[in-house]
mmCIF file of C-alpha atoms in Angstrom:
data_model
loop_
_atom_site.group_PDB
_atom_site.id
_atom_site.type_symbol
_atom_site.label_atom_id
_atom_site.label_comp_id
_atom_site.label_asym_id
_atom_site.label_seq_id
_atom_site.Cartn_x
_atom_site.Cartn_y
_atom_site.Cartn_z
ATOM 1 C CA MET A 1 -113.982 58.640 -155.913
ATOM 2 C CA LYS A 2 -117.202 57.231 -157.286
ATOM 3 C CA PHE A 3 -116.500 53.512 -157.318
ATOM 4 C CA VAL A 4 -115.443 53.369 -153.677
ATOM 5 C CA GLU A 5 -119.119 53.286 -152.654
ATOM 6 C CA THR A 6 -119.239 49.517 -153.057
ATOM 7 C CA ILE A 7 -115.736 48.360 -152.182
ATOM 8 C CA VAL A 8 -115.592 45.195 -150.069
ATOM 9 C CA ALA A 9 -112.090 43.971 -149.391
ATOM 10 C CA ALA A 10 -112.434 40.772 -147.740
ATOM 11 C CA ALA A 11 -114.826 58.661 -123.975
ATOM 12 C CA THR A 12 -112.988 61.908 -125.040
ATOM 13 C CA VAL A 13 -109.575 61.670 -126.568
ATOM 14 C CA ALA A 14 -107.104 64.053 -124.985
ATOM 15 C CA GLY A 15 -104.858 66.208 -127.122
ATOM 16 C CA VAL A 16 -101.369 64.906 -127.604
ATOM 17 C CA VAL A 17 -97.978 66.569 -127.550
ATOM 18 C CA ALA A 18 -96.836 66.275 -131.127
ATOM 19 C CA ALA A 19 -93.357 65.430 -132.298
ATOM 20 C CA PRO A 20 -92.315 67.474 -135.338
ATOM 21 C CA THR A 21 -92.731 65.907 -138.755
ATOM 22 C CA THR A 22 -90.058 65.931 -141.430
ATOM 23 C CA LYS A 23 -89.563 69.556 -142.488
ATOM 24 C CA ARG A 24 -91.374 70.327 -145.715
ATOM 25 C CA ALA A 25 -89.926 72.761 -148.218
ATOM 26 C CA GLY A 26 -92.932 73.086 -150.543
ATOM 27 C CA LYS A 27 -95.551 75.802 -150.853
ATOM 28 C CA PHE A 28 -98.425 73.722 -149.525
ATOM 29 C CA GLN A 29 -99.824 73.600 -145.997
ATOM 30 C CA PHE A 30 -101.344 70.132 -146.387
ATOM 31 C CA VAL A 31 -99.837 67.279 -148.408
ATOM 32 C CA GLY A 32 -100.618 63.630 -147.892
ATOM 33 C CA VAL A 33 -102.722 60.621 -148.745
ATOM 34 C CA ASN A 34 -106.108 59.077 -148.149
ATOM 35 C CA GLU A 35 -105.720 56.114 -145.785
ATOM 36 C CA SER A 36 -108.525 53.724 -146.702
ATOM 37 C CA GLY A 37 -109.769 50.683 -144.845
ATOM 38 C CA ALA A 38 -112.314 51.705 -142.226
ATOM 39 C CA GLU A 39 -114.880 52.560 -144.928
ATOM 40 C CA PHE A 40 -114.459 49.225 -146.743
ATOM 41 C CA GLY A 41 -117.278 46.681 -146.721
ATOM 42 C CA ASN A 42 -119.828 49.463 -146.609
ATOM 43 C CA THR A 43 -122.712 47.125 -147.379
ATOM 44 C CA ALA A 44 -121.874 45.108 -144.251
ATOM 45 C CA LEU A 45 -122.967 47.275 -141.349
ATOM 46 C CA PRO A 46 -121.750 47.491 -138.718
ATOM 47 C CA GLY A 47 -119.290 44.947 -140.143
ATOM 48 C CA GLN A 48 -116.502 42.923 -138.604
ATOM 49 C CA LEU A 49 -112.973 44.229 -138.101
ATOM 50 C CA GLY A 50 -110.497 42.219 -140.136
ATOM 51 C CA LYS A 51 -113.209 40.808 -142.380
ATOM 52 C CA ASP A 52 -115.254 43.734 -143.677
ATOM 53 C CA TYR A 53 -113.000 46.635 -142.774
ATOM 54 C CA THR A 54 -109.590 47.462 -141.354
ATOM 55 C CA TRP A 55 -107.654 50.442 -140.039
ATOM 56 C CA PRO A 56 -104.657 52.117 -141.700
ATOM 57 C CA ASP A 57 -101.206 50.713 -141.090
ATOM 58 C CA GLN A 58 -99.191 52.861 -138.703
ATOM 59 C CA ASN A 59 -95.855 51.835 -140.187
ATOM 60 C CA ALA A 60 -97.024 52.885 -143.642
ATOM 61 C CA ILE A 61 -98.122 56.259 -142.309
ATOM 62 C CA ASN A 62 -94.748 56.696 -140.646
ATOM 63 C CA THR A 63 -93.055 55.950 -143.961
ATOM 64 C CA MET A 64 -95.110 58.640 -145.690
ATOM 65 C CA ILE A 65 -94.292 61.128 -142.941
ATOM 66 C CA GLY A 66 -90.661 60.341 -143.645
ATOM 67 C CA LYS A 67 -91.327 61.353 -147.254
ATOM 68 C CA GLY A 68 -92.449 64.750 -146.027
ATOM 69 C CA MET A 69 -96.215 64.227 -145.968
ATOM 70 C CA ASN A 70 -98.156 65.760 -143.097
ATOM 71 C CA SER A 71 -101.851 65.093 -143.752
ATOM 72 C CA PHE A 72 -103.750 61.812 -143.661
ATOM 73 C CA ARG A 73 -107.439 61.578 -144.559
ATOM 74 C CA VAL A 74 -109.089 58.666 -142.771
ATOM 75 C CA PRO A 75 -112.357 57.574 -144.440
ATOM 76 C CA ILE A 76 -114.906 56.094 -142.038
ATOM 77 C CA MET A 77 -118.567 55.086 -142.127
ATOM 78 C CA MET A 78 -121.082 57.241 -140.276
ATOM 79 C CA GLU A 79 -123.182 54.145 -139.561
ATOM 80 C CA ARG A 80 -120.291 52.381 -137.864
ATOM 81 C CA PHE A 81 -119.500 55.328 -135.594
ATOM 82 C CA ILE A 82 -123.148 55.931 -134.627
ATOM 83 C CA PRO A 83 -125.375 53.041 -135.771
ATOM 84 C CA SER A 84 -129.127 52.951 -136.403
ATOM 85 C CA LYS A 85 -129.808 56.696 -136.325
ATOM 86 C CA MET A 86 -127.653 59.803 -136.479
ATOM 87 C CA THR A 87 -128.848 60.870 -133.032
ATOM 88 C CA GLY A 88 -127.994 57.476 -131.538
ATOM 89 C CA THR A 89 -125.201 56.136 -129.359
ATOM 90 C CA VAL A 90 -121.537 55.800 -130.290
ATOM 91 C CA ASN A 91 -120.276 52.331 -131.168
ATOM 92 C CA GLU A 92 -117.213 52.398 -128.936
ATOM 93 C CA THR A 93 -115.651 49.352 -130.603
ATOM 94 C CA TYR A 94 -115.367 51.184 -133.914
ATOM 95 C CA ALA A 95 -114.712 54.546 -132.278
ATOM 96 C CA SER A 96 -111.757 53.164 -130.322
ATOM 97 C CA GLY A 97 -110.138 52.129 -133.610
ATOM 98 C CA LEU A 98 -110.563 55.665 -134.884
ATOM 99 C CA ASP A 99 -109.149 57.016 -131.624
ATOM 100 C CA THR A 100 -106.056 54.874 -132.038
ATOM 101 C CA ILE A 101 -105.229 55.949 -135.577
ATOM 102 C CA VAL A 102 -106.020 59.620 -134.902
ATOM 103 C CA LYS A 103 -103.789 59.594 -131.832
ATOM 104 C CA TYR A 104 -100.977 57.970 -133.830
ATOM 105 C CA ILE A 105 -101.153 60.435 -136.721
ATOM 106 C CA THR A 106 -101.453 63.552 -134.585
ATOM 107 C CA GLY A 107 -98.859 62.259 -132.153
ATOM 108 C CA LYS A 108 -96.441 62.357 -135.064
ATOM 109 C CA GLY A 109 -97.275 66.027 -135.580
ATOM 110 C CA ALA A 110 -99.370 65.369 -138.682
ATOM 111 C CA TYR A 111 -102.990 66.201 -139.415
ATOM 112 C CA ALA A 112 -105.665 63.497 -139.126
ATOM 113 C CA ILE A 113 -108.614 64.305 -141.386
ATOM 114 C CA ILE A 114 -111.770 62.525 -140.248
ATOM 115 C CA ASP A 115 -113.788 61.794 -143.383
ATOM 116 C CA PRO A 116 -117.308 60.320 -143.133
ATOM 117 C CA HIS A 117 -117.120 58.587 -146.485
ATOM 118 C CA ASN A 118 -120.867 58.469 -147.019
ATOM 119 C CA PHE A 119 -121.554 60.407 -150.216
ATOM 120 C CA GLY A 120 -124.210 62.440 -148.391
ATOM 121 C CA ARG A 121 -126.096 59.295 -147.421
ATOM 122 C CA TYR A 122 -126.879 57.366 -144.248
ATOM 123 C CA TYR A 123 -127.835 53.726 -144.709
ATOM 124 C CA SER A 124 -127.921 54.469 -148.455
ATOM 125 C CA ASN A 125 -130.586 57.183 -148.092
ATOM 126 C CA ILE A 126 -129.857 60.817 -148.936
ATOM 127 C CA ILE A 127 -129.441 62.715 -145.682
ATOM 128 C CA THR A 128 -132.282 65.234 -145.418
ATOM 129 C CA ASP A 129 -132.379 65.444 -141.615
ATOM 130 C CA VAL A 130 -130.159 68.491 -141.263
ATOM 131 C CA ASP A 131 -130.490 68.604 -137.472
ATOM 132 C CA GLY A 132 -129.662 64.906 -137.198
ATOM 133 C CA PHE A 133 -126.563 65.478 -139.319
ATOM 134 C CA GLY A 134 -125.569 68.248 -136.925
ATOM 135 C CA ALA A 135 -126.145 65.953 -133.943
ATOM 136 C CA TRP A 136 -123.830 63.332 -135.461
ATOM 137 C CA TRP A 137 -121.145 65.942 -135.969
ATOM 138 C CA SER A 138 -121.588 67.329 -132.463
ATOM 139 C CA VAL A 139 -120.709 63.943 -130.975
ATOM 140 C CA MET A 140 -117.700 63.498 -133.256
ATOM 141 C CA ALA A 141 -116.405 67.013 -132.642
ATOM 142 C CA LYS A 142 -116.672 66.724 -128.855
ATOM 143 C CA ARG A 143 -114.530 63.622 -129.002
ATOM 144 C CA TYR A 144 -111.601 65.478 -130.577
ATOM 145 C CA ALA A 145 -112.246 69.043 -129.468
ATOM 146 C CA SER A 146 -108.937 69.280 -127.599
ATOM 147 C CA ASN A 147 -106.779 68.069 -130.488
ATOM 148 C CA ASP A 148 -106.037 70.879 -132.929
ATOM 149 C CA LYS A 149 -104.308 68.484 -135.344
ATOM 150 C CA VAL A 150 -107.674 66.903 -136.172
ATOM 151 C CA ILE A 151 -109.476 68.182 -139.249
ATOM 152 C CA PHE A 152 -113.189 67.571 -139.768
ATOM 153 C CA ASP A 153 -114.284 66.728 -143.335
ATOM 154 C CA THR A 154 -118.046 67.248 -143.500
ATOM 155 C CA ASN A 155 -118.866 64.338 -145.847
ATOM 156 C CA ASN A 156 -117.332 62.671 -148.848
ATOM 157 C CA GLU A 157 -118.643 63.548 -152.310
ATOM 158 C CA PHE A 158 -122.249 64.627 -152.012
ATOM 159 C CA HIS A 159 -123.880 63.836 -155.347
ATOM 160 C CA ASP A 160 -127.241 63.862 -157.125
ATOM 161 C CA GLU A 161 -128.750 66.054 -154.436
ATOM 162 C CA ASP A 162 -130.284 69.485 -154.180
ATOM 163 C CA ASN A 163 -127.511 72.079 -154.071
ATOM 164 C CA ALA A 164 -129.239 74.025 -151.310
ATOM 165 C CA LEU A 165 -129.487 70.888 -149.160
ATOM 166 C CA VAL A 166 -125.766 70.212 -149.570
ATOM 167 C CA ALA A 167 -124.931 73.760 -148.502
ATOM 168 C CA ASN A 168 -127.305 73.495 -145.519
ATOM 169 C CA LEU A 169 -125.725 70.226 -144.390
ATOM 170 C CA ASN A 170 -122.268 71.762 -144.594
ATOM 171 C CA GLN A 171 -123.354 74.805 -142.601
ATOM 172 C CA LYS A 172 -125.013 72.635 -139.962
ATOM 173 C CA ALA A 173 -121.811 70.608 -139.610
ATOM 174 C CA ILE A 174 -119.765 73.789 -139.149
ATOM 175 C CA ASP A 175 -122.200 75.119 -136.552
ATOM 176 C CA ALA A 176 -122.337 71.835 -134.651
ATOM 177 C CA ILE A 177 -118.564 71.400 -134.615
ATOM 178 C CA ARG A 178 -117.961 74.889 -133.256
ATOM 179 C CA ALA A 179 -120.790 74.616 -130.708
ATOM 180 C CA ALA A 180 -119.240 71.368 -129.454
ATOM 181 C CA GLY A 181 -116.126 73.270 -128.413
ATOM 182 C CA ALA A 182 -113.952 72.322 -131.378
ATOM 183 C CA THR A 183 -113.008 75.869 -132.289
ATOM 184 C CA SER A 184 -109.350 75.543 -133.271
ATOM 185 C CA GLN A 185 -109.611 72.875 -135.965
ATOM 186 C CA TYR A 186 -109.861 73.275 -139.706
ATOM 187 C CA ILE A 187 -113.078 72.131 -141.339
ATOM 188 C CA PHE A 188 -112.989 70.784 -144.902
ATOM 189 C CA VAL A 189 -116.323 71.302 -146.667
ATOM 190 C CA GLU A 190 -117.403 69.381 -149.762
ATOM 191 C CA GLY A 191 -119.827 70.301 -152.508
ATOM 192 C CA ASN A 192 -122.379 68.509 -154.650
ATOM 193 C CA SER A 193 -121.641 66.668 -157.913
ATOM 194 C CA TRP A 194 -118.876 64.584 -156.349
ATOM 195 C CA THR A 195 -117.253 67.878 -155.189
ATOM 196 C CA GLY A 196 -115.495 67.973 -158.564
ATOM 197 C CA ALA A 197 -113.194 70.911 -159.171
ATOM 198 C CA TRP A 198 -113.804 70.873 -162.932
ATOM 199 C CA HIS A 199 -117.521 71.643 -162.552
ATOM 200 C CA TRP A 200 -117.490 73.467 -159.217
ATOM 201 C CA THR A 201 -119.298 76.490 -160.632
ATOM 202 C CA SER A 202 -121.096 74.960 -163.622
ATOM 203 C CA SER A 203 -122.823 72.388 -161.378
ATOM 204 C CA GLY A 204 -124.324 75.182 -159.285
ATOM 205 C CA THR A 205 -122.864 73.903 -156.026
ATOM 206 C CA ALA A 206 -120.640 76.968 -155.685
ATOM 207 C CA ASP A 207 -123.606 79.274 -155.129
ATOM 208 C CA GLY A 208 -124.665 77.895 -151.760
ATOM 209 C CA MET A 209 -121.227 76.715 -150.711
ATOM 210 C CA GLY A 210 -119.811 80.194 -151.160
ATOM 211 C CA LYS A 211 -122.181 81.511 -148.493
ATOM 212 C CA LEU A 212 -120.912 79.241 -145.706
ATOM 213 C CA THR A 213 -119.805 81.013 -142.547
ATOM 214 C CA ASP A 214 -117.458 79.939 -139.765
ATOM 215 C CA PRO A 215 -116.787 81.984 -136.608
ATOM 216 C CA SER A 216 -113.292 80.483 -136.466
ATOM 217 C CA ASP A 217 -112.620 81.336 -140.129
ATOM 218 C CA LYS A 218 -110.946 77.969 -140.744
ATOM 219 C CA VAL A 219 -113.065 76.535 -143.543
ATOM 220 C CA VAL A 220 -111.226 75.012 -146.502
ATOM 221 C CA TYR A 221 -113.111 74.001 -149.653
ATOM 222 C CA GLU A 222 -112.289 70.401 -150.471
ATOM 223 C CA MET A 223 -112.517 69.481 -154.126
ATOM 224 C CA HIS A 224 -111.647 66.261 -155.918
ATOM 225 C CA GLN A 225 -110.153 65.858 -159.362
ATOM 226 C CA TYR A 226 -109.189 62.831 -161.402
ATOM 227 C CA LEU A 227 -107.681 62.995 -164.851
ATOM 228 C CA ASP A 228 -109.402 60.200 -166.772
ATOM 229 C CA THR A 229 -112.086 60.840 -169.385
ATOM 230 C CA ASP A 230 -115.119 61.062 -167.084
ATOM 231 C CA GLY A 231 -113.215 62.222 -164.006
ATOM 232 C CA SER A 232 -114.302 59.170 -162.020
ATOM 233 C CA GLY A 233 -110.850 57.915 -161.118
ATOM 234 C CA THR A 234 -111.310 54.446 -162.570
ATOM 235 C CA SER A 235 -108.749 54.392 -165.383
ATOM 236 C CA THR A 236 -104.974 54.536 -165.721
ATOM 237 C CA ALA A 237 -105.359 56.731 -168.813
ATOM 238 C CA CYS A 238 -105.261 60.528 -168.578
ATOM 239 C CA VAL A 239 -107.018 62.675 -171.186
ATOM 240 C CA SER A 240 -103.885 64.659 -172.009
ATOM 241 C CA SER A 241 -100.622 65.832 -170.512
ATOM 242 C CA THR A 242 -102.240 69.179 -169.595
ATOM 243 C CA ILE A 243 -105.623 67.998 -168.334
ATOM 244 C CA GLY A 244 -104.788 68.432 -164.645
ATOM 245 C CA LYS A 245 -104.133 72.154 -164.873
ATOM 246 C CA GLU A 246 -107.056 72.643 -167.229
ATOM 247 C CA ARG A 247 -109.538 70.993 -164.906
ATOM 248 C CA LEU A 248 -108.578 73.231 -161.980
ATOM 249 C CA GLN A 249 -108.862 76.588 -163.724
ATOM 250 C CA GLU A 250 -112.591 77.090 -163.091
ATOM 251 C CA ALA A 251 -112.264 76.336 -159.382
ATOM 252 C CA THR A 252 -109.125 78.435 -159.016
ATOM 253 C CA ALA A 253 -110.873 81.453 -160.474
ATOM 254 C CA TRP A 254 -113.794 80.956 -158.083
ATOM 255 C CA LEU A 255 -111.540 80.633 -155.040
ATOM 256 C CA LYS A 256 -109.722 83.846 -155.942
ATOM 257 C CA ALA A 257 -112.871 85.799 -156.756
ATOM 258 C CA ASN A 258 -114.511 84.786 -153.486
ATOM 259 C CA GLY A 259 -111.530 84.976 -151.146
ATOM 260 C CA LYS A 260 -111.673 81.264 -150.304
ATOM 261 C CA LYS A 261 -109.075 78.561 -149.647
ATOM 262 C CA GLY A 262 -109.201 75.160 -151.335
ATOM 263 C CA ILE A 263 -107.605 71.752 -151.079
ATOM 264 C CA LEU A 264 -107.538 68.910 -153.571
ATOM 265 C CA GLY A 265 -108.769 66.204 -151.214
ATOM 266 C CA GLU A 266 -108.554 63.387 -153.769
ATOM 267 C CA THR A 267 -106.512 63.157 -156.932
ATOM 268 C CA ALA A 268 -104.679 60.472 -158.867
ATOM 269 C CA GLY A 269 -103.579 59.295 -162.274
ATOM 270 C CA GLY A 270 -102.073 56.207 -163.821
ATOM 271 C CA SER A 271 -98.446 55.209 -163.584
ATOM 272 C CA ASN A 272 -97.458 56.309 -167.082
ATOM 273 C CA SER A 273 -95.638 59.253 -168.618
ATOM 274 C CA GLN A 274 -98.693 61.174 -169.807
ATOM 275 C CA CYS A 275 -100.394 61.025 -166.399
ATOM 276 C CA ILE A 276 -97.205 61.899 -164.546
ATOM 277 C CA THR A 277 -96.741 64.952 -166.762
ATOM 278 C CA ALA A 278 -100.380 65.919 -166.197
ATOM 279 C CA LEU A 279 -100.016 65.514 -162.435
ATOM 280 C CA GLN A 280 -96.836 67.559 -162.362
ATOM 281 C CA GLY A 281 -98.506 70.275 -164.397
ATOM 282 C CA MET A 282 -101.525 70.310 -162.104
ATOM 283 C CA LEU A 283 -99.507 70.453 -158.889
ATOM 284 C CA GLY A 284 -97.207 73.069 -160.361
ATOM 285 C CA TYR A 285 -100.256 75.160 -161.268
ATOM 286 C CA MET A 286 -101.541 74.771 -157.704
ATOM 287 C CA ALA A 287 -98.157 75.820 -156.321
ATOM 288 C CA ASP A 288 -98.250 78.897 -158.542
ATOM 289 C CA ASN A 289 -101.668 79.625 -157.027
ATOM 290 C CA SER A 290 -100.855 78.688 -153.448
ATOM 291 C CA ASP A 291 -102.584 81.843 -152.273
ATOM 292 C CA VAL A 292 -105.802 79.818 -152.679
ATOM 293 C CA TRP A 293 -104.690 76.184 -152.914
ATOM 294 C CA THR A 294 -103.553 74.857 -149.525
ATOM 295 C CA GLY A 295 -102.465 71.427 -150.705
ATOM 296 C CA TRP A 296 -103.332 68.028 -152.113
ATOM 297 C CA LEU A 297 -104.044 64.458 -150.995
ATOM 298 C CA TRP A 298 -103.440 61.368 -153.101
ATOM 299 C CA TRP A 299 -106.080 58.668 -153.482
ATOM 300 C CA GLY A 300 -105.280 56.247 -152.121
ATOM 301 C CA ALA A 301 -103.309 54.248 -149.611
ATOM 302 C CA GLY A 302 -104.312 51.576 -147.121
ATOM 303 C CA PRO A 303 -103.350 47.991 -146.307
ATOM 304 C CA TRP A 304 -106.060 46.272 -148.372
ATOM 305 C CA TRP A 305 -105.552 47.910 -151.777
ATOM 306 C CA GLY A 306 -103.274 45.211 -153.177
ATOM 307 C CA ASN A 307 -102.383 46.023 -156.801
ATOM 308 C CA TYR A 308 -104.850 48.921 -157.061
ATOM 309 C CA ILE A 309 -104.086 51.174 -160.053
ATOM 310 C CA TYR A 310 -103.514 54.240 -157.850
ATOM 311 C CA GLY A 311 -102.119 52.413 -154.818
ATOM 312 C CA MET A 312 -99.835 54.617 -152.691
ATOM 313 C CA GLU A 313 -99.231 52.071 -149.937
ATOM 314 C CA PRO A 314 -95.557 51.459 -149.210
ATOM 315 C CA PRO A 315 -93.439 49.608 -149.999
ATOM 316 C CA SER A 316 -94.845 48.273 -153.274
ATOM 317 C CA GLY A 317 -97.983 50.215 -154.224
ATOM 318 C CA THR A 318 -98.264 51.043 -157.912
ATOM 319 C CA ALA A 319 -98.226 54.799 -157.344
ATOM 320 C CA TYR A 320 -95.752 54.627 -154.460
ATOM 321 C CA THR A 321 -93.125 53.066 -156.701
ATOM 322 C CA GLY A 322 -94.137 54.509 -160.076
ATOM 323 C CA ILE A 323 -95.456 58.038 -159.423
ATOM 324 C CA LEU A 324 -94.383 59.400 -156.048
ATOM 325 C CA PRO A 325 -90.697 59.784 -157.035
ATOM 326 C CA SER A 326 -91.831 62.205 -159.755
ATOM 327 C CA LEU A 327 -93.891 64.345 -157.365
ATOM 328 C CA THR A 328 -91.410 64.981 -154.579
ATOM 329 C CA GLN A 329 -90.932 68.646 -155.478
ATOM 330 C CA TYR A 330 -94.615 69.247 -154.664
ATOM 331 C CA ILE A 331 -94.468 67.775 -151.146
#
């Protein structure tokens, strides 16, 4: 989501024995929400816990698990995990907060998706140091190498970059993660141009991204799709009642033609009848094409969203009360 770039809202971890989540009857492998907070205050680095950033609420996550969700994307800041330079030293204060929420999610039998929410940048500069990017990922992957319920998301929404560079960064992340001993986990890769599904091929990002290789064969292509006019996810209005399905057709065709798997890592719409119909149509289309679409994640939840237009935080988030009841058949 584009506007999240500027939001300001005010040791190895052992694998865990997971309790089973609520049984899910749908066609999707991954269904859940983005749990924001740790990426907030991204202009205040490293920032202060409770003032600049926060961690997701465990009770809220438990509520969503009770609804049948099994996947929780946790946006973080690369600079808070390893400050100053990508080859630097881990900030254990911040890392311990990540450890806690990852252990909670995976201990419930759900997937914790670690999402460096950096838009392909480090301290606001486009990441061009491919080896440094790999070094950052090596440290992160080693930390969770024994927990197969962790998913590594290479970076949130690369944009306005060279397509070849984005592909190279993704490949370096894959290589570094596997070399660090994290061989059982899924890796979600993201493309250029905000990783938008509706222009996955027309933007040119598909060319390099389609050539990615993984010795574990557990790469999933993460795309994002909002339903407002410019696809930025900043409006409660949806273009039409069919726009969701329409905006996924290009990406679906590419996934099928190339033998790839995809996930909608961010999606949302306003709490109104047209958007709900569009969301239902989109998720139904994905279910009909579940040979390539592995699931979807709502944007967003988290304790600091307040009355956010797409808020999925229980018990009173706008989308939690107004949209989720209409999407239960797709969980």
